[in-house]
Short mmCIF file of N, CA and C in Angstrom, two decimals:
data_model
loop_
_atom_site.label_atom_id
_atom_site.label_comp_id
_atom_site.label_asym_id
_atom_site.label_seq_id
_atom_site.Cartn_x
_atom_site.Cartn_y
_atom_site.Cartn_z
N UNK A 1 -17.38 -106.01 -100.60
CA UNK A 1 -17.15 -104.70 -100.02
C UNK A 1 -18.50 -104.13 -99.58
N UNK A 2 -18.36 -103.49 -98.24
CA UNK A 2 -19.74 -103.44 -97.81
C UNK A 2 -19.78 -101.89 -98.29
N UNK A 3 -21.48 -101.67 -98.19
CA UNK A 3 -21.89 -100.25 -98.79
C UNK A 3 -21.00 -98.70 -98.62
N UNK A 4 -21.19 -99.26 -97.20
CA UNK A 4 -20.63 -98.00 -96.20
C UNK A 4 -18.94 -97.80 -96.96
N UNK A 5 -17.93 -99.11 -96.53
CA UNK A 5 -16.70 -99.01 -97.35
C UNK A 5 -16.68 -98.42 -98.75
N UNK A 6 -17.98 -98.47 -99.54
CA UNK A 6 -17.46 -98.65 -101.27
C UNK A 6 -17.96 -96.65 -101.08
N UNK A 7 -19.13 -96.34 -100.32
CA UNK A 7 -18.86 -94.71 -100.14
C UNK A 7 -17.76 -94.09 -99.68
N UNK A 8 -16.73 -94.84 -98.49
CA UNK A 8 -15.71 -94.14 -98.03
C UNK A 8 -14.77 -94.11 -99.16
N UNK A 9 -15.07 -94.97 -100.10
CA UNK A 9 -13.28 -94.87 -100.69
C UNK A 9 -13.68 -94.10 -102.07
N UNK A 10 -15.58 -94.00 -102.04
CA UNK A 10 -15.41 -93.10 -103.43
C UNK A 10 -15.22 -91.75 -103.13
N UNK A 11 -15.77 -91.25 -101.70
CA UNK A 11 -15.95 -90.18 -100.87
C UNK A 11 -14.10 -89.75 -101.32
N UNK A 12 -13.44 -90.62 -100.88
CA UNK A 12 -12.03 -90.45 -100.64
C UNK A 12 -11.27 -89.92 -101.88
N UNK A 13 -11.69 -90.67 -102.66
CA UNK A 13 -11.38 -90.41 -104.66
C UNK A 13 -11.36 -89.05 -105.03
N UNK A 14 -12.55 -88.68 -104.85
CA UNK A 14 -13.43 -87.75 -105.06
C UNK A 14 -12.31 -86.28 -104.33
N UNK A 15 -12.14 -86.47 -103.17
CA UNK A 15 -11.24 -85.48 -102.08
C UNK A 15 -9.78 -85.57 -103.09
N UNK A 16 -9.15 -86.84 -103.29
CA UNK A 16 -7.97 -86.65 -103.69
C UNK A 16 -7.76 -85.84 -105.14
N UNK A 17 -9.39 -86.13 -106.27
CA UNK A 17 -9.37 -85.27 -107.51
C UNK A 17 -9.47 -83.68 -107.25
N UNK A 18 -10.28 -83.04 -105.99
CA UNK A 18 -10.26 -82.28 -105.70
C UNK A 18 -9.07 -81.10 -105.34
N UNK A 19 -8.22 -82.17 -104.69
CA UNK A 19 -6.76 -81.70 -103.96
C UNK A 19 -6.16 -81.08 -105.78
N UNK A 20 -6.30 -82.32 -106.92
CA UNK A 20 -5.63 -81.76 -107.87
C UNK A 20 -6.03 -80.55 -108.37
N UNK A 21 -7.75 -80.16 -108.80
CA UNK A 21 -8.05 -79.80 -109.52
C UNK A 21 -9.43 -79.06 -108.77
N UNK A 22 -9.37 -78.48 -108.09
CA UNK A 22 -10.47 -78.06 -107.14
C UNK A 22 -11.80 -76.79 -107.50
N UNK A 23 -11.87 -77.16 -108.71
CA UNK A 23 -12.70 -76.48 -109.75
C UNK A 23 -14.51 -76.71 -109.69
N UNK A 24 -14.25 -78.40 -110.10
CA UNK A 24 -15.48 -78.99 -110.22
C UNK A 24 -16.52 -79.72 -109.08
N UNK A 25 -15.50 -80.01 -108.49
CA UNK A 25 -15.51 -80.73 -107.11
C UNK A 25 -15.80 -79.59 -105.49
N UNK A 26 -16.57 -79.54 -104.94
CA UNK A 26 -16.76 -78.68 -103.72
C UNK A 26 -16.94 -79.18 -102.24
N UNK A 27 -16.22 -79.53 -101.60
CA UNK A 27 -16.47 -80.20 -100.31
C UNK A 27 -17.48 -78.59 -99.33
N UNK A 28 -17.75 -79.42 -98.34
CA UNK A 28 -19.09 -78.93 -97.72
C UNK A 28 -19.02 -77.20 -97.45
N UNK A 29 -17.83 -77.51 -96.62
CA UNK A 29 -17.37 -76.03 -96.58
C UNK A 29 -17.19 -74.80 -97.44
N UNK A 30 -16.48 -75.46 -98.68
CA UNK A 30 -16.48 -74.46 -99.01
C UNK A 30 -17.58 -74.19 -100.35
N UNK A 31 -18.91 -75.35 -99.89
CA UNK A 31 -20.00 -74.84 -100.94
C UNK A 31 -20.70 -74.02 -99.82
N UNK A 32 -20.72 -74.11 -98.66
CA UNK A 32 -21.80 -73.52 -97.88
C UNK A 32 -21.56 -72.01 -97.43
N UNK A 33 -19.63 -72.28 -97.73
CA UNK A 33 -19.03 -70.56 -97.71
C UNK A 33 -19.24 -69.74 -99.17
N UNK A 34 -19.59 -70.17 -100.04
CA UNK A 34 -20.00 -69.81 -101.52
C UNK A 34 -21.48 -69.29 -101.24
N UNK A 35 -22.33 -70.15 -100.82
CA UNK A 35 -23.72 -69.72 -100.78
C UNK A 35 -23.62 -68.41 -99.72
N UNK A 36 -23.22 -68.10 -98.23
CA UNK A 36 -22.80 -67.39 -97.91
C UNK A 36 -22.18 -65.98 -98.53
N UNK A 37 -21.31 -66.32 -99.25
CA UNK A 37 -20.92 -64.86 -100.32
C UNK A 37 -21.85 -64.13 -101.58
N UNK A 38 -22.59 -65.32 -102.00
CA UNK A 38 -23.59 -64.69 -102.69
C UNK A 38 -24.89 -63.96 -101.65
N UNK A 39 -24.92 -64.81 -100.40
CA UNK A 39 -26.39 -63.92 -100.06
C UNK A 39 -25.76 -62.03 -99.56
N UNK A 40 -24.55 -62.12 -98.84
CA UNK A 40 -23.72 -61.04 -98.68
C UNK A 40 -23.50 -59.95 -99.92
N UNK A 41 -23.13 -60.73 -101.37
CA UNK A 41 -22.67 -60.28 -102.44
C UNK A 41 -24.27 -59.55 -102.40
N UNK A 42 -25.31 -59.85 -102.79
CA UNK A 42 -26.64 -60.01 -103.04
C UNK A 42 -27.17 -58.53 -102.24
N UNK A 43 -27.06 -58.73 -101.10
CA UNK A 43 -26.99 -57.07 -100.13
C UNK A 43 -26.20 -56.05 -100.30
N UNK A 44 -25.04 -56.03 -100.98
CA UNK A 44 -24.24 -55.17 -100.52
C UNK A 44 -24.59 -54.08 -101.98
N UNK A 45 -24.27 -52.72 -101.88
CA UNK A 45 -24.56 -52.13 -102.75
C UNK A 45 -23.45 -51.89 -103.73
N UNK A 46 -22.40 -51.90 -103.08
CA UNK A 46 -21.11 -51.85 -103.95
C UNK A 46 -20.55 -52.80 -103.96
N UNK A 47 -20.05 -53.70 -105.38
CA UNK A 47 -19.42 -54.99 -104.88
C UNK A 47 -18.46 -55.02 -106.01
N UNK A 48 -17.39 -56.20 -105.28
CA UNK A 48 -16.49 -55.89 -106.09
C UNK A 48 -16.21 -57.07 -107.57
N UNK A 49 -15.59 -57.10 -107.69
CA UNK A 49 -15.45 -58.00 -109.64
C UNK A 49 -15.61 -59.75 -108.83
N UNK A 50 -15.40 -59.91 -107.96
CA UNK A 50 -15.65 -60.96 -107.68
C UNK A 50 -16.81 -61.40 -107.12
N UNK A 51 -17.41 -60.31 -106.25
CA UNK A 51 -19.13 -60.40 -105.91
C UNK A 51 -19.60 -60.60 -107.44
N UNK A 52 -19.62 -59.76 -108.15
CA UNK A 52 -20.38 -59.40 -109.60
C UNK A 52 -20.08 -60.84 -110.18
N UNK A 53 -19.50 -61.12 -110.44
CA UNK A 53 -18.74 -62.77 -110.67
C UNK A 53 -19.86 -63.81 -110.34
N UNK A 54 -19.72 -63.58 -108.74
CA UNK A 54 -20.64 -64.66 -108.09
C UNK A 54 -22.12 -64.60 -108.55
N UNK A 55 -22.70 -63.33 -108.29
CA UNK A 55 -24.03 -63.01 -108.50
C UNK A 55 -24.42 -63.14 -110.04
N UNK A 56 -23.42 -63.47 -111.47
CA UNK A 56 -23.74 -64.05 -112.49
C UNK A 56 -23.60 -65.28 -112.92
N UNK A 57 -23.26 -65.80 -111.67
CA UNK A 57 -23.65 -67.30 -112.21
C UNK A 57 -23.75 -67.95 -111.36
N UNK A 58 -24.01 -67.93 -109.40
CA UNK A 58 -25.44 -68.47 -108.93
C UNK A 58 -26.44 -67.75 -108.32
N UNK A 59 -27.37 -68.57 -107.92
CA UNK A 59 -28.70 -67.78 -107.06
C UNK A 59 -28.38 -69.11 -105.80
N UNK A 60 -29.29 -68.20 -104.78
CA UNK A 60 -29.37 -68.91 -103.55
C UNK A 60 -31.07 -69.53 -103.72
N UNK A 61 -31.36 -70.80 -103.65
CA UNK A 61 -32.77 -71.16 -103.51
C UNK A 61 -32.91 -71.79 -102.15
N UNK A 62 -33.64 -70.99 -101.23
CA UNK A 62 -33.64 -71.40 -100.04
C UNK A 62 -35.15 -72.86 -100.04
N UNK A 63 -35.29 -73.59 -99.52
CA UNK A 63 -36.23 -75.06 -99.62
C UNK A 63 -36.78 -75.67 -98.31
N UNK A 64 -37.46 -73.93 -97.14
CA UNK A 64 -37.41 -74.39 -95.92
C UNK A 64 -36.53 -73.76 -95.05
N UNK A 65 -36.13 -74.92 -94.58
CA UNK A 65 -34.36 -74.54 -93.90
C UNK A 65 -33.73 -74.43 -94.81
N UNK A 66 -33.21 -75.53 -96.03
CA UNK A 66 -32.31 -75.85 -96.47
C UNK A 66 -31.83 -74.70 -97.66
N UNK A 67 -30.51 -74.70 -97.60
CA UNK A 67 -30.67 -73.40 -99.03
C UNK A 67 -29.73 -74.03 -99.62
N UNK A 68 -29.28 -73.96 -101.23
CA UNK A 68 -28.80 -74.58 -102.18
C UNK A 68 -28.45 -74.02 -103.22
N UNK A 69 -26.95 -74.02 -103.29
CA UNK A 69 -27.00 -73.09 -104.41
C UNK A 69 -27.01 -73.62 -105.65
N UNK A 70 -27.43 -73.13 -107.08
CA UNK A 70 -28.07 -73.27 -108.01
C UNK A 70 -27.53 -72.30 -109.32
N UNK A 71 -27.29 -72.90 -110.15
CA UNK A 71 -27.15 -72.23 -111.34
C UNK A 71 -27.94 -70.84 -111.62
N UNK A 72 -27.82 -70.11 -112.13
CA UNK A 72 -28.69 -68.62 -112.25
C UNK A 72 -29.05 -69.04 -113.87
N UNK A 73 -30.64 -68.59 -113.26
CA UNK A 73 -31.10 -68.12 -114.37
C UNK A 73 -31.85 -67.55 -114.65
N UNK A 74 -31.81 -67.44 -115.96
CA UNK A 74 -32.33 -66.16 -116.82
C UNK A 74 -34.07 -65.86 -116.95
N UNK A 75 -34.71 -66.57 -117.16
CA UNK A 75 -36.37 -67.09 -117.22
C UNK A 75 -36.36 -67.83 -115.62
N UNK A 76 -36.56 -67.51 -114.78
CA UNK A 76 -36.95 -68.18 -113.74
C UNK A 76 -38.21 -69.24 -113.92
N UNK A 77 -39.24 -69.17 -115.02
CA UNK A 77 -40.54 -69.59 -115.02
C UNK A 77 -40.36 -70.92 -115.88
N UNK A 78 -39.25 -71.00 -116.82
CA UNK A 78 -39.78 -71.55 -117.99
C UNK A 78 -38.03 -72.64 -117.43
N UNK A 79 -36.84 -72.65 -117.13
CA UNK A 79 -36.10 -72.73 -117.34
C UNK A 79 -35.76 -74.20 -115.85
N UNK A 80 -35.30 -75.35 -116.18
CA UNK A 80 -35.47 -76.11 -115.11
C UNK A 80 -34.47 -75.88 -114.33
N UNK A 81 -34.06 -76.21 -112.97
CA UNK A 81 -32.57 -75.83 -111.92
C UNK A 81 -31.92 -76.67 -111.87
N UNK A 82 -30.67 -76.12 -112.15
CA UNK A 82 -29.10 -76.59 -111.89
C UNK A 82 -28.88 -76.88 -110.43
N UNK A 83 -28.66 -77.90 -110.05
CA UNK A 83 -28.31 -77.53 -108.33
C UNK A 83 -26.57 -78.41 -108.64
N UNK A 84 -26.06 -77.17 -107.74
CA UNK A 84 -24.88 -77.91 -107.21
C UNK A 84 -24.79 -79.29 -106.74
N UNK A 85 -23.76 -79.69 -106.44
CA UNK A 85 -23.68 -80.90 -105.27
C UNK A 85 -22.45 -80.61 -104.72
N UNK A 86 -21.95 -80.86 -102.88
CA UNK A 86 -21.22 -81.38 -102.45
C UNK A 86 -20.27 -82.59 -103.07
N UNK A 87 -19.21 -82.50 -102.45
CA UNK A 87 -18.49 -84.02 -102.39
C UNK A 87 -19.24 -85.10 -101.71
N UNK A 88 -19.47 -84.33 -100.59
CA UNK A 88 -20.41 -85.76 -99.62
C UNK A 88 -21.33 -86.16 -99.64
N UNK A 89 -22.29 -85.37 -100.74
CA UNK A 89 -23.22 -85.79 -101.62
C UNK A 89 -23.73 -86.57 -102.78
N UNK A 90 -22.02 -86.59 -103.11
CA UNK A 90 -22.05 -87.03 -104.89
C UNK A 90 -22.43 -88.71 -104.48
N UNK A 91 -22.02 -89.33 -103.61
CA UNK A 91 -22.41 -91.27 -103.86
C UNK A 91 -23.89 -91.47 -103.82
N UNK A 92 -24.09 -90.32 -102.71
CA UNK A 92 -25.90 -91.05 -102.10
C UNK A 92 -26.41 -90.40 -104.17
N UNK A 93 -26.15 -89.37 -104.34
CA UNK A 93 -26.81 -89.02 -106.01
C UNK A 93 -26.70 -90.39 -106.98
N UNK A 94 -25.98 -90.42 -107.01
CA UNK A 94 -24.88 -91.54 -107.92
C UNK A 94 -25.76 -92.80 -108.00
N UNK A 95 -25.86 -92.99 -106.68
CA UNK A 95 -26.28 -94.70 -106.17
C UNK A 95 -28.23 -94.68 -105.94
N UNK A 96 -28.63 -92.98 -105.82
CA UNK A 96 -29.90 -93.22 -106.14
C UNK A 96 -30.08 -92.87 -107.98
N UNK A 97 -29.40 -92.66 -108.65
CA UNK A 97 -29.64 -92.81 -110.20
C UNK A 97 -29.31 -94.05 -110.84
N UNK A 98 -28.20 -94.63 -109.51
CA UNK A 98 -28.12 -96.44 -110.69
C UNK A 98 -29.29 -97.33 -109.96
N UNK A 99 -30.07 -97.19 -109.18
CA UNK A 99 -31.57 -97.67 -108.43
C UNK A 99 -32.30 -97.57 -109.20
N UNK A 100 -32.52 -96.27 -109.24
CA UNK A 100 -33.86 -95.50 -110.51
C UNK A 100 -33.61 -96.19 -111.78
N UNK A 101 -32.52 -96.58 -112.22
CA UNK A 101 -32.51 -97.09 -113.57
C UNK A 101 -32.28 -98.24 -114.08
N UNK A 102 -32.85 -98.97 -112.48
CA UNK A 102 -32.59 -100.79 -112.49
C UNK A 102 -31.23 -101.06 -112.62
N UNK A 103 -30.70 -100.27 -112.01
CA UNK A 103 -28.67 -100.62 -112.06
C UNK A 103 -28.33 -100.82 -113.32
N UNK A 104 -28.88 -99.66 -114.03
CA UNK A 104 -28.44 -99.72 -115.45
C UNK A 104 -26.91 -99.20 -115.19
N UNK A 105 -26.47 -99.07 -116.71
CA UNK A 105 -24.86 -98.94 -116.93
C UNK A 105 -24.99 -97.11 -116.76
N UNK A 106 -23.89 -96.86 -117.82
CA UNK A 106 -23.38 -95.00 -116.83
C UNK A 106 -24.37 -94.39 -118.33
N UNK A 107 -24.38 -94.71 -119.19
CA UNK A 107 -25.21 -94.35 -120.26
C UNK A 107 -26.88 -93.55 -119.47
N UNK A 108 -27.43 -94.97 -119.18
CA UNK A 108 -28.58 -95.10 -118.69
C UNK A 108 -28.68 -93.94 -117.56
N UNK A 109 -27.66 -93.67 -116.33
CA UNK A 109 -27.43 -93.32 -115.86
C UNK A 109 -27.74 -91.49 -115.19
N UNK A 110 -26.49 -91.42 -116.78
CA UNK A 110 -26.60 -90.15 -117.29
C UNK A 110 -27.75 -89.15 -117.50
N UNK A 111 -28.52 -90.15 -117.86
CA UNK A 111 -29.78 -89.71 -118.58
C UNK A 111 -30.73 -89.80 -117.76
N UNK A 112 -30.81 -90.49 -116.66
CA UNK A 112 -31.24 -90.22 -115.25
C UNK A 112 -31.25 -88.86 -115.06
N UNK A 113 -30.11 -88.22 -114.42
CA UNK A 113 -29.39 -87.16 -113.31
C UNK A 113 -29.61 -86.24 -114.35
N UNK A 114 -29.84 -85.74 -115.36
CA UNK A 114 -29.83 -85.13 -116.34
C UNK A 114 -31.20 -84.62 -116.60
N UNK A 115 -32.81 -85.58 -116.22
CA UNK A 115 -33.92 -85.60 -115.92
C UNK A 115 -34.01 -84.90 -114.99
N UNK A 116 -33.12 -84.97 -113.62
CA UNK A 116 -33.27 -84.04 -112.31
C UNK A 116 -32.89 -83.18 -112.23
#
């Protein structure tokens, strides 16, 4: 199975756990419409239980162009970052932590992505 195939069908997996359970999982849209509501939430002076929501548990870290949203936290100085991921993100992550760890097993793995 070539590379490209074994991303489409995890890419695909990934969409169908989503369809069940669309909690953990964020396809592009609607992480980039999330980051969007917090920078909005973030301006507005009155907001409502669901802005307040957003704005306690992420921050926007902009990286350039790129902006990303990120776990909030509390010590900005001392405290390392949470970054989200996409769906269409999760293989290229995945497949550069079983590289980094000499194609170790999911153990090894773990403890990779967990470093980053």
């Amino acid at each position: 199975m070539e590379d490209n195939e074994k991303e489409q069908l995890f890419t695909r997996r990934l969409f169908e756990h989503y369809e069940k359970d669309g909690r953990k999982l964020l396809p592009k849209a609607v992480y980039f419409r999330t980051i969007e509501e917090v920078k909005a939430a973030f301006q507005k002076t009155t907001k409502s239980s669901h802005e307040y929501h957003l704005l306690g548990k992420f921050e926007v870290l902009r990286c350039g162009d790129i902006e990303r949203r990120v776990q909030k936290r509390t010590d900005t100085a001392e405290e390392s970052i949470l970054y989200y991921a996409t769906i269409e993100e999760t293989y290229d992550i995945v497949k550069r932590a079983h590289v980094a760890t000499g194609h170790g097993g999911c153990d090894r793995m773990e403890k990779e992505l967990h470093n980053k």
